């Protein structure tokens, strides 16, 4: 009783305080007027929340992590509060993680990507050591180590060979197959037009992303992280004008508060934080804009936006009784179509990335079935003749957090907003790189530099400097 | 005493009637003047005590603690300026009122003659502290911290009230100066044992003793900076002071009743020091180090030899200044990075070298570097406990080593190494903060030159 009145009294008092500008020696950043009205009554949580930690990798107190799917969770530096940045019916229903096909491969061309996937594969193999929680059952990831099979035409064969060389250097086990070997191993493939194929032998396959997500959630909750749901509406930050060594002026910003709007109501909650990790997936671009990334003259560092936007991708589930058997890997055709086996009853999952001009509207997650009929089925049936007779049972759509610059992730701090870290923009392979990226961001936060895997090609500054970290690979 | 009490009381209307831009200046300057007045009490004329009136007296045990209390108020006010800057004027004045009230009660507690008056004020100090912790703390946990703090101390001290009333009935007076001479050895009966326990438990909870220390990390961590400072520096010493006073009438039961508490304290010293090595929260580390140092004081008071009493008083003063300084340093960190996690703000020496100097000095005094008074206190306690029983040297030695380990760990974690990216634009140290640290360090260093004034009444 006393507690309630105490708290209510405090709450009202805090409400009465206006959100003004910050005082102090530094120049003030502009703070826009507050949009929503202050809700009345007991808010779902208090304004300043803190979290305990007992882990040797402690987390930042009051560090807000804006998550959309899986990428922030593996940071064993945990977020104090984690916000889903979608509205009312959230609970991961629109998160890319759970809508993903769930594959993991090492067949990239950038060594960093390969290293990220290698660590993630090792993490997934030992997931019950990493994510063990007392008294809880072990996780069953349903990892199918069936590998990825990339097919290349005459034109792409040289690139594929180079890629495989890099992959082998990094330690991935990939083998190159000629069309005859392909026909012998996978008799259901029509090898017309295929000059070379690369087949991942180890650490590649697919798994259940929902299980990984729940495992991570369970583990971090056991370590004391608080999960909250709401929509991030604005950031309250302050700026300081400083001078670099060469004498030029630069304005460094620091985020002090994140304002989170409660689901289905006008109430909002300011949360003070030390660090913000932007792992908001497809919506990271919007969040970054809220924080002030890209507000400046184009061509300057202040004006460099975070080029991550949502791109809708369809996934179709079909049944084909004569289809490839249990040994079928995730086949990625040279036309861009991919498919994999799902379950043990001759069901298959697959899809295709549409061409640039035909990008579907990312406003909703409606599935376009004509896309399958026109763009996916013909190449699929050409490549695997058994798929000429199939029946689509289900389909769904999910978002890629598509990095329009070079389709690879953005990891690390923002140079001007000193306490905002990015872990986003993976353009479709976020799930498989999530554990390693989480560790990398944790190292960045705690040590100030990447320790195990050097992800400096993935820093934000490359957008300003124009250095693309391009993948010479499809998918 | 009135020359200290009345000006402190008058600080209250002065705060309320100050203009908005003069609140801090008025309060800080006048409280500094009051602390200068209290310095005059150091002129102890005889081995006995200075008696000001029937109600107040001061002797060489209470004088250093009194000076510490009055010295701390201006420091608390200086430390609180920043985090209160966003509050309304009335709230600021309320906060300062709480601090002044606390100061008032503490002054009267340390100088009370009558033990019931001591008890009443001992309990009264809980109220402003509770208000400071629960109203101005930063996280939700402050409510549970306030509850723990209040109820642990209350539950421990209610038996003390009963015991004091009983003593008043049997001995006729609770005037501290008189019962010294009237007390006769307690016989070994169960009721005397319970009375012994009743008298001691209140102070054991306050010190705190290892098994009853749960309130301390919570309260210290959740309190705002002034709350942490006064808790660590003065309120813990209330327990030590009370114990030293009350054990004079509890002989000879102390000889064997002290054993459980001695064991708990010695074991607790090592445990809490070891916990410090695994802490990630900076304030929590400093809070546990307070428990560890106070465990040494409990050991000293329980074995009751002249050297150990000297060590206890010296360590109380030294720890008060050091711990308060460490909390101020942690607060400067918190105000910039807005997180208490130690690992998050590293390599601060690159950005704030002067603050790194203060960190270094505070850590060095925390680990009892010679010739600081921390060392004098710890050394006297270790020597006297060695002569009480040779085996204690193992535990004490291990404790000193672990203390050094965690102090240096804290220093290296926060100051050395590559700086984190998110502290790139922290504000440089304010003059106010540097003054605060200097005012903490100056008495510590000056006392190194003349430690006899803090060695208590048994110095000969």
mmCIF file with all atom_site columns, N, CA, C and O in Angstrom, chain B residues 269-270 386 389-400:
data_model
loop_
_atom_site.group_PDB
_atom_site.id
_atom_site.type_symbol
_atom_site.label_atom_id
_atom_site.label_alt_id
_atom_site.label_comp_id
_atom_site.label_asym_id
_atom_site.label_entity_id
_atom_site.label_seq_id
_atom_site.pdbx_PDB_ins_code
_atom_site.Cartn_x
_atom_site.Cartn_y
_atom_site.Cartn_z
_atom_site.occupancy
_atom_site.B_iso_or_equiv
_atom_site.pdbx_formal_charge
_atom_site.auth_seq_id
_atom_site.auth_comp_id
_atom_site.auth_asym_id
_atom_site.auth_atom_id
_atom_site.pdbx_PDB_model_num
ATOM 1  N N  . UNK B 1 269 ? 34.837 -11.051 5.878  1.00 0.00 ? 269 UNK B N  1
ATOM 2  C CA . UNK B 1 269 ? 35.841 -10.192 5.250  1.00 0.00 ? 269 UNK B CA 1
ATOM 3  C C  . UNK B 1 269 ? 36.296 -10.790 3.938  1.00 0.00 ? 269 UNK B C  1
ATOM 4  O O  . UNK B 1 269 ? 36.313 -10.132 2.902  1.00 0.00 ? 269 UNK B O  1
ATOM 5  N N  . UNK B 1 270 ? 36.703 -12.090 4.033  1.00 0.00 ? 270 UNK B N  1
ATOM 6  C CA . UNK B 1 270 ? 37.217 -12.760 2.827  1.00 0.00 ? 270 UNK B CA 1
ATOM 7  C C  . UNK B 1 270 ? 36.111 -12.893 1.798  1.00 0.00 ? 270 UNK B C  1
ATOM 8  O O  . UNK B 1 270 ? 36.318 -12.630 0.609  1.00 0.00 ? 270 UNK B O  1
ATOM 9  N N  . UNK B 1 386 ? 46.279 -10.642 15.746 1.00 0.00 ? 386 UNK B N  1
ATOM 10 C CA . UNK B 1 386 ? 47.316 -11.674 15.770 1.00 0.00 ? 386 UNK B CA 1
ATOM 11 C C  . UNK B 1 386 ? 47.684 -12.015 17.203 1.00 0.00 ? 386 UNK B C  1
ATOM 12 O O  . UNK B 1 386 ? 47.859 -13.181 17.557 1.00 0.00 ? 386 UNK B O  1
ATOM 13 N N  . UNK B 1 389 ? 44.888 -14.115 18.679 1.00 0.00 ? 389 UNK B N  1
ATOM 14 C CA . UNK B 1 389 ? 45.004 -15.511 18.254 1.00 0.00 ? 389 UNK B CA 1
ATOM 15 C C  . UNK B 1 389 ? 45.859 -15.533 17.010 1.00 0.00 ? 389 UNK B C  1
ATOM 16 O O  . UNK B 1 389 ? 45.577 -14.834 16.040 1.00 0.00 ? 389 UNK B O  1
ATOM 17 N N  . UNK B 1 390 ? 46.898 -16.382 17.010 1.00 0.00 ? 390 UNK B N  1
ATOM 18 C CA . UNK B 1 390 ? 47.850 -16.334 15.904 1.00 0.00 ? 390 UNK B CA 1
ATOM 19 C C  . UNK B 1 390 ? 47.239 -16.687 14.565 1.00 0.00 ? 390 UNK B C  1
ATOM 20 O O  . UNK B 1 390 ? 47.674 -16.208 13.537 1.00 0.00 ? 390 UNK B O  1
ATOM 21 N N  . UNK B 1 391 ? 46.210 -17.530 14.585 1.00 0.00 ? 391 UNK B N  1
ATOM 22 C CA . UNK B 1 391 ? 45.711 -18.051 13.305 1.00 0.00 ? 391 UNK B CA 1
ATOM 23 C C  . UNK B 1 391 ? 45.015 -16.985 12.476 1.00 0.00 ? 391 UNK B C  1
ATOM 24 O O  . UNK B 1 391 ? 44.937 -17.079 11.260 1.00 0.00 ? 391 UNK B O  1
ATOM 25 N N  . UNK B 1 392 ? 44.527 -15.928 13.162 1.00 0.00 ? 392 UNK B N  1
ATOM 26 C CA . UNK B 1 392 ? 43.776 -14.941 12.383 1.00 0.00 ? 392 UNK B CA 1
ATOM 27 C C  . UNK B 1 392 ? 44.637 -14.281 11.329 1.00 0.00 ? 392 UNK B C  1
ATOM 28 O O  . UNK B 1 392 ? 44.115 -13.697 10.380 1.00 0.00 ? 392 UNK B O  1
ATOM 29 N N  . UNK B 1 393 ? 45.967 -14.387 11.470 1.00 0.00 ? 393 UNK B N  1
ATOM 30 C CA . UNK B 1 393 ? 46.811 -13.698 10.508 1.00 0.00 ? 393 UNK B CA 1
ATOM 31 C C  . UNK B 1 393 ? 46.602 -14.239 9.106  1.00 0.00 ? 393 UNK B C  1
ATOM 32 O O  . UNK B 1 393 ? 46.727 -13.512 8.109  1.00 0.00 ? 393 UNK B O  1
ATOM 33 N N  . UNK B 1 394 ? 46.246 -15.527 9.029  1.00 0.00 ? 394 UNK B N  1
ATOM 34 C CA . UNK B 1 394 ? 46.048 -16.114 7.697  1.00 0.00 ? 394 UNK B CA 1
ATOM 35 C C  . UNK B 1 394 ? 44.888 -15.413 6.994  1.00 0.00 ? 394 UNK B C  1
ATOM 36 O O  . UNK B 1 394 ? 44.988 -14.957 5.847  1.00 0.00 ? 394 UNK B O  1
ATOM 37 N N  . UNK B 1 395 ? 43.770 -15.315 7.734  1.00 0.00 ? 395 UNK B N  1
ATOM 38 C CA . UNK B 1 395 ? 42.601 -14.701 7.113  1.00 0.00 ? 395 UNK B CA 1
ATOM 39 C C  . UNK B 1 395 ? 42.834 -13.223 6.837  1.00 0.00 ? 395 UNK B C  1
ATOM 40 O O  . UNK B 1 395 ? 42.478 -12.702 5.785  1.00 0.00 ? 395 UNK B O  1
ATOM 41 N N  . UNK B 1 396 ? 43.434 -12.555 7.805  1.00 0.00 ? 396 UNK B N  1
ATOM 42 C CA . UNK B 1 396 ? 43.658 -11.130 7.612  1.00 0.00 ? 396 UNK B CA 1
ATOM 43 C C  . UNK B 1 396 ? 44.596 -10.872 6.440  1.00 0.00 ? 396 UNK B C  1
ATOM 44 O O  . UNK B 1 396 ? 44.400 -9.962  5.637  1.00 0.00 ? 396 UNK B O  1
ATOM 45 N N  . UNK B 1 397 ? 45.634 -11.714 6.354  1.00 0.00 ? 397 UNK B N  1
ATOM 46 C CA . UNK B 1 397 ? 46.584 -11.554 5.251  1.00 0.00 ? 397 UNK B CA 1
ATOM 47 C C  . UNK B 1 397 ? 45.911 -11.799 3.913  1.00 0.00 ? 397 UNK B C  1
ATOM 48 O O  . UNK B 1 397 ? 46.091 -11.043 2.948  1.00 0.00 ? 397 UNK B O  1
ATOM 49 N N  . UNK B 1 398 ? 45.090 -12.870 3.867  1.00 0.00 ? 398 UNK B N  1
ATOM 50 C CA . UNK B 1 398 ? 44.368 -13.144 2.621  1.00 0.00 ? 398 UNK B CA 1
ATOM 51 C C  . UNK B 1 398 ? 43.466 -11.978 2.276  1.00 0.00 ? 398 UNK B C  1
ATOM 52 O O  . UNK B 1 398 ? 43.346 -11.561 1.120  1.00 0.00 ? 398 UNK B O  1
ATOM 53 N N  . UNK B 1 399 ? 42.823 -11.404 3.288  1.00 0.00 ? 399 UNK B N  1
ATOM 54 C CA . UNK B 1 399 ? 41.937 -10.287 3.034  1.00 0.00 ? 399 UNK B CA 1
ATOM 55 C C  . UNK B 1 399 ? 42.682 -9.088  2.471  1.00 0.00 ? 399 UNK B C  1
ATOM 56 O O  . UNK B 1 399 ? 42.231 -8.434  1.529  1.00 0.00 ? 399 UNK B O  1
ATOM 57 N N  . UNK B 1 400 ? 43.860 -8.805  3.047  1.00 0.00 ? 400 UNK B N  1
ATOM 58 C CA . UNK B 1 400 ? 44.600 -7.650  2.538  1.00 0.00 ? 400 UNK B CA 1
ATOM 59 C C  . UNK B 1 400 ? 44.977 -7.862  1.082  1.00 0.00 ? 400 UNK B C  1
ATOM 60 O O  . UNK B 1 400 ? 44.929 -6.946  0.263  1.00 0.00 ? 400 UNK B O  1
#
